[in-house]
């Protein structure tokens, strides 16, 4: 395709499509905010208002939040958006949505630099625009996932431009972008250093002149590592123990003990069944899973928030993905142009490094393989253009099947998913928050049970845009196993249970309180001796087959 | 020919070694199959399993003959046979009697012995329909992707059930992953064995059809058998291709290491992990009461009778009978100081005013899961 204007128009249209798919009903698809989104949003609001996070830390390098220690960059960028447009779901998600849209452009240019074929570049951009993972992770804000992926992609792009132009500034920009990605989401702390290492080695070997100037990006990198080390000393180790596979109480260690028990702990079992062999097998298995058909076209996480309900690849693209990988490897082996070979190699390194963060954590997770977003599309596009070429009939069949795949996905994501899966997105907590807002002046206290989660306090803070200064002065909290448990602030009390005894123990004599319960809690409550009179405030509220009750009582 | 026979013997030894040790009990499907042929072995007698071993070894020999006839490449044929010899899925299928090993044997025989490709294809189609349900059992593409999944193929194995799953092992060895890609490259890109490609493609395509038509027992090991056979040939081609490129010593070391590793898992952990499916507690119960030379029938509650009865009535040297009673009847019969032996399940103990800790003799599966509780009547 030689016509530059046509390419630009097509790219523009693809970008519009991608933006539309990401921005359309941003505040309600998926519903929310969920717990992490509310936390991110409120901390951003707190920074925007006071320069401190919810715990009063001034411009922190890491945000304690619930005790899960969130990365800072996304929150700071969101603070800017919240400052301008106020705190709501859309503004909380905005940065991920924006970077998710810009990622389309990034990968267009990456494909253009590597393959020098406009068809491949445009198809890559299109596939990314309609990518299930691309769309989903651009629409949630539990962490800076898409921001991180964008920065990794942009870093790779800058490095590719450096290889083309030999301008050192681009190498520095590449390193800076990769470093910034490490402050956005934890997966980048595995992926980006490895990419940077590859960048250093490739640049040092391939660029013959001005090698001493590479000291500059190296110094920047070492400085960043030091900051990250300082920042992560506590947070990373606790996070890793929580999700990593290496802990003493984790499945792998338990398995080793079980197998040694079979062998009565003899010498042979110690040789065969130890951490080296078992962790090696588990890591290899987890790593390979990210390249496997079961993950690429089957993966559907239906119970966890922040996990896509649709696999990363549309079904028809699966053979193209594998073929694209084979073609890429053969290109590296067969290419005689050094710069070309290095470009292919960089892409392959990203493909190989991206699944590592998922491999070292327990349980299958799409979000931890998100660094591979873009690679699935570029490989599929490469193979599709190469194989389909001028075969009109075959191309038509593939397009029809892809259209069917897309229809099924869009129907699910924009219609079925928000209707049927709202309960995963803290629907209960958000409904409670709405009721609290409506009835604020009628009650002296609002009592919310913590049966479902320990962090329901964040929702009244978020939905009422509660003053961070006032919150920090009023709140009462405890800590348990590293998590922060807020018990009360203002009119809001958060209790473990809503039994009559627990409520009586709150010592709120002659106060009118509103109590929220689900069906189980209500059934338990009504069975108890009627020491307290309670009146339903409203008919039972039903959402996604869950019932929510609100009672008024005088204690 | 000498090499082929040698490999046949190696197969017999490798797959037949300690045939009664792993698995060291019978599954219900094996019992059903033996009943169909009126074979009733004594408890602890597993000699009938040598039939599966012989068929498996014959599969390797026939495949050697097929590959050699098609390609005239002796070392390629040897490499494929080695792949079939050590493949975990085929190893485990060779360790007990089942129709699928016979199915694969007939497929290999058709490929090796029929004179031209058309007859081979026809034979494969006939066999696929003969051994399948002859209707679409499941049309879920997602299941097919599970079976073709690289992780499941090389690390996780049969995700449907652990009954044929060697722990920590896939359908193939870990290292075979590299040989699979090498094999594909050799066969399809380098066109190293052109005459094999069409029969292999046909085998793979029929494997997909068989998967969707295969029996509703639904174990992936069975349903994917033809696909695995195809992959074994590709992996063997990978062994050949890489060994040819001066990597033979390295290949030998890593393959041997993997074989030793998974063989240890097979012999020491396989049936312990799935002792429920392999009737471990049932056989232990029968052996215990055989030694007691019961003069009266062993009394079983209705819920404990079903599975145990099938084992008791199967073995030729079971020297006692069983009698099934309701709990109320057992309360009258299984009284203290009677001479009856009475077995119940854990959830029935409260009817007799007993708790788990009151029972001295419990028949358990290997992992400790208690199955049959002997009431304290004697």
Tab-separated table of N, CA and C in Angstrom, chain B residues 24-87:
chain	number	residue	atom	x	y	z
B	24	UNK	N	-1.637	-51.258	41.234
B	24	UNK	CA	-1.647	-52.524	41.957
B	24	UNK	C	-3.051	-52.919	42.383
B	25	UNK	N	-4.019	-52.444	41.638
B	25	UNK	CA	-5.393	-52.885	41.864
B	25	UNK	C	-6.138	-52.681	40.548
B	26	UNK	N	-7.381	-53.099	40.517
B	26	UNK	CA	-8.138	-53.011	39.270
B	26	UNK	C	-9.128	-51.867	39.318
B	27	UNK	N	-9.318	-51.230	38.174
B	27	UNK	CA	-10.379	-50.231	38.084
B	27	UNK	C	-11.675	-50.941	37.696
B	28	UNK	N	-12.787	-50.274	37.889
B	28	UNK	CA	-14.073	-50.875	37.536
B	28	UNK	C	-14.186	-51.096	36.039
B	29	UNK	N	-13.591	-50.209	35.247
B	29	UNK	CA	-13.671	-50.386	33.790
B	29	UNK	C	-12.899	-51.625	33.367
B	30	UNK	N	-11.813	-51.909	34.052
B	30	UNK	CA	-11.038	-53.111	33.737
B	30	UNK	C	-11.846	-54.360	34.112
B	31	UNK	N	-12.519	-54.286	35.251
B	31	UNK	CA	-13.352	-55.410	35.688
B	31	UNK	C	-14.458	-55.670	34.664
B	32	UNK	N	-15.108	-54.588	34.213
B	32	UNK	CA	-16.193	-54.748	33.239
B	32	UNK	C	-15.685	-55.386	31.961
B	33	UNK	N	-14.502	-54.953	31.530
B	33	UNK	CA	-13.944	-55.483	30.287
B	33	UNK	C	-13.622	-56.970	30.434
B	34	UNK	N	-13.046	-57.355	31.563
B	34	UNK	CA	-12.696	-58.760	31.781
B	34	UNK	C	-13.947	-59.626	31.872
B	35	UNK	N	-14.959	-59.101	32.487
B	35	UNK	CA	-16.231	-59.840	32.575
B	35	UNK	C	-16.768	-60.144	31.181
B	36	UNK	N	-16.635	-59.139	30.312
B	36	UNK	CA	-17.174	-59.330	28.940
B	36	UNK	C	-16.511	-60.508	28.251
B	37	UNK	N	-15.252	-60.760	28.610
B	37	UNK	CA	-14.532	-61.884	28.003
B	37	UNK	C	-14.488	-63.088	28.942
B	38	UNK	N	-15.330	-63.050	29.964
B	38	UNK	CA	-15.405	-64.162	30.938
B	38	UNK	C	-14.054	-64.505	31.563
B	39	UNK	N	-13.295	-63.494	31.836
B	39	UNK	CA	-12.008	-63.709	32.500
B	39	UNK	C	-12.152	-63.264	33.949
B	40	UNK	N	-11.890	-64.172	34.877
B	40	UNK	CA	-12.028	-63.867	36.301
B	40	UNK	C	-10.735	-64.253	37.011
B	41	UNK	N	-9.801	-63.354	37.081
B	41	UNK	CA	-8.510	-63.697	37.692
B	41	UNK	C	-8.622	-63.759	39.206
B	42	UNK	N	-7.588	-64.334	39.801
B	42	UNK	CA	-7.488	-64.323	41.258
B	42	UNK	C	-7.010	-62.941	41.687
B	43	UNK	N	-7.317	-62.629	42.922
B	43	UNK	CA	-6.863	-61.320	43.415
B	43	UNK	C	-5.335	-61.318	43.452
B	44	UNK	N	-4.750	-60.257	42.943
B	44	UNK	CA	-3.292	-60.176	42.889
B	44	UNK	C	-2.708	-60.771	41.615
B	45	UNK	N	-3.554	-61.370	40.783
B	45	UNK	CA	-3.067	-61.942	39.520
B	45	UNK	C	-3.323	-60.924	38.406
B	46	UNK	N	-2.267	-60.379	37.845
B	46	UNK	CA	-2.420	-59.357	36.809
B	46	UNK	C	-1.855	-59.824	35.471
B	47	UNK	N	-1.753	-61.095	35.296
B	47	UNK	CA	-1.113	-61.622	34.086
B	47	UNK	C	-1.869	-61.223	32.819
B	48	UNK	N	-3.188	-60.987	32.918
B	48	UNK	CA	-3.964	-60.586	31.728
B	48	UNK	C	-3.477	-59.245	31.176
B	49	UNK	N	-2.809	-58.478	32.028
B	49	UNK	CA	-2.350	-57.157	31.581
B	49	UNK	C	-1.218	-57.255	30.576
B	50	UNK	N	-0.581	-58.427	30.500
B	50	UNK	CA	0.489	-58.577	29.508
B	50	UNK	C	-0.043	-58.448	28.090
B	51	UNK	N	-1.339	-58.692	27.931
B	51	UNK	CA	-1.946	-58.524	26.606
B	51	UNK	C	-1.834	-57.063	26.162
B	52	UNK	N	-2.102	-56.157	27.090
B	52	UNK	CA	-1.979	-54.726	26.777
B	52	UNK	C	-0.524	-54.377	26.471
B	53	UNK	N	0.385	-54.989	27.231
B	53	UNK	CA	1.815	-54.722	27.016
B	53	UNK	C	2.229	-55.193	25.626
B	54	UNK	N	1.769	-56.382	25.277
B	54	UNK	CA	2.147	-56.937	23.973
B	54	UNK	C	1.568	-56.086	22.843
B	55	UNK	N	0.331	-55.662	23.006
B	55	UNK	CA	-0.282	-54.825	21.954
B	55	UNK	C	0.456	-53.503	21.833
B	56	UNK	N	0.838	-52.950	22.963
B	56	UNK	CA	1.550	-51.674	22.940
B	56	UNK	C	2.904	-51.825	22.248
B	57	UNK	N	3.604	-52.911	22.574
B	57	UNK	CA	4.887	-53.161	21.924
B	57	UNK	C	4.687	-53.379	20.427
B	58	UNK	N	3.592	-54.058	20.092
B	58	UNK	CA	3.291	-54.307	18.680
B	58	UNK	C	2.988	-52.998	17.950
B	59	UNK	N	2.364	-52.051	18.648
B	59	UNK	CA	2.097	-50.727	18.042
B	59	UNK	C	3.420	-50.111	17.595
B	60	UNK	N	4.415	-50.196	18.480
B	60	UNK	CA	5.727	-49.628	18.143
B	60	UNK	C	6.327	-50.338	16.934
B	61	UNK	N	6.234	-51.664	16.931
B	61	UNK	CA	6.812	-52.432	15.831
B	61	UNK	C	6.110	-52.114	14.508
B	62	UNK	N	4.801	-52.073	14.558
B	62	UNK	CA	4.025	-51.790	13.342
B	62	UNK	C	4.292	-50.367	12.844
B	63	UNK	N	4.424	-49.452	13.767
B	63	UNK	CA	4.707	-48.067	13.363
B	63	UNK	C	6.081	-47.975	12.709
B	64	UNK	N	7.023	-48.721	13.288
B	64	UNK	CA	8.355	-48.782	12.662
B	64	UNK	C	8.214	-49.234	11.231
B	65	UNK	N	7.482	-50.280	11.014
B	65	UNK	CA	7.314	-50.849	9.675
B	65	UNK	C	6.637	-49.850	8.749
B	66	UNK	N	5.626	-49.165	9.257
B	66	UNK	CA	4.899	-48.164	8.463
B	66	UNK	C	5.830	-47.032	8.042
B	67	UNK	N	6.568	-46.479	9.006
B	67	UNK	CA	7.453	-45.337	8.713
B	67	UNK	C	8.534	-45.772	7.727
B	68	UNK	N	9.079	-46.955	7.971
B	68	UNK	CA	10.175	-47.415	7.109
B	68	UNK	C	9.696	-47.652	5.684
B	69	UNK	N	8.506	-48.245	5.582
B	69	UNK	CA	7.956	-48.495	4.229
B	69	UNK	C	7.691	-47.200	3.497
B	70	UNK	N	7.207	-46.195	4.205
B	70	UNK	CA	6.868	-44.930	3.553
B	70	UNK	C	8.118	-44.138	3.163
B	71	UNK	N	9.112	-44.143	4.028
B	71	UNK	CA	10.233	-43.209	3.843
B	71	UNK	C	11.561	-43.882	3.516
B	72	UNK	N	11.652	-45.191	3.736
B	72	UNK	CA	12.906	-45.926	3.560
B	72	UNK	C	14.009	-45.335	4.447
B	73	UNK	N	13.600	-44.662	5.502
B	73	UNK	CA	14.567	-44.017	6.392
B	73	UNK	C	14.605	-44.795	7.702
B	74	UNK	N	15.635	-45.611	7.846
B	74	UNK	CA	15.730	-46.514	8.988
B	74	UNK	C	15.785	-45.736	10.304
B	75	UNK	N	16.634	-44.729	10.361
B	75	UNK	CA	16.830	-44.017	11.631
B	75	UNK	C	15.621	-43.181	12.009
B	76	UNK	N	14.924	-42.689	11.024
B	76	UNK	CA	13.687	-41.961	11.317
B	76	UNK	C	12.686	-42.916	11.970
B	77	UNK	N	12.583	-44.108	11.415
B	77	UNK	CA	11.652	-45.103	11.963
B	77	UNK	C	12.033	-45.464	13.396
B	78	UNK	N	13.328	-45.627	13.635
B	78	UNK	CA	13.805	-45.952	14.990
B	78	UNK	C	13.439	-44.826	15.952
B	79	UNK	N	13.663	-43.598	15.502
B	79	UNK	CA	13.382	-42.445	16.374
B	79	UNK	C	11.902	-42.386	16.744
B	80	UNK	N	11.039	-42.656	15.776
B	80	UNK	CA	9.593	-42.628	16.057
B	80	UNK	C	9.225	-43.729	17.052
B	81	UNK	N	9.824	-44.899	16.866
B	81	UNK	CA	9.539	-46.006	17.789
B	81	UNK	C	9.969	-45.628	19.210
B	82	UNK	N	11.109	-44.983	19.321
B	82	UNK	CA	11.570	-44.557	20.656
B	82	UNK	C	10.577	-43.589	21.277
B	83	UNK	N	10.070	-42.687	20.446
B	83	UNK	CA	9.079	-41.734	20.940
B	83	UNK	C	7.845	-42.465	21.478
B	84	UNK	N	7.391	-43.477	20.749
B	84	UNK	CA	6.228	-44.253	21.193
B	84	UNK	C	6.547	-45.093	22.419
B	85	UNK	N	7.767	-45.574	22.487
B	85	UNK	CA	8.153	-46.425	23.633
B	85	UNK	C	8.050	-45.649	24.934
B	86	UNK	N	8.524	-44.406	24.922
B	86	UNK	CA	8.646	-43.672	26.184
B	86	UNK	C	7.517	-42.683	26.440
B	87	UNK	N	6.571	-42.548	25.520
B	87	UNK	CA	5.493	-41.579	25.725
B	87	UNK	C	4.654	-41.961	26.948
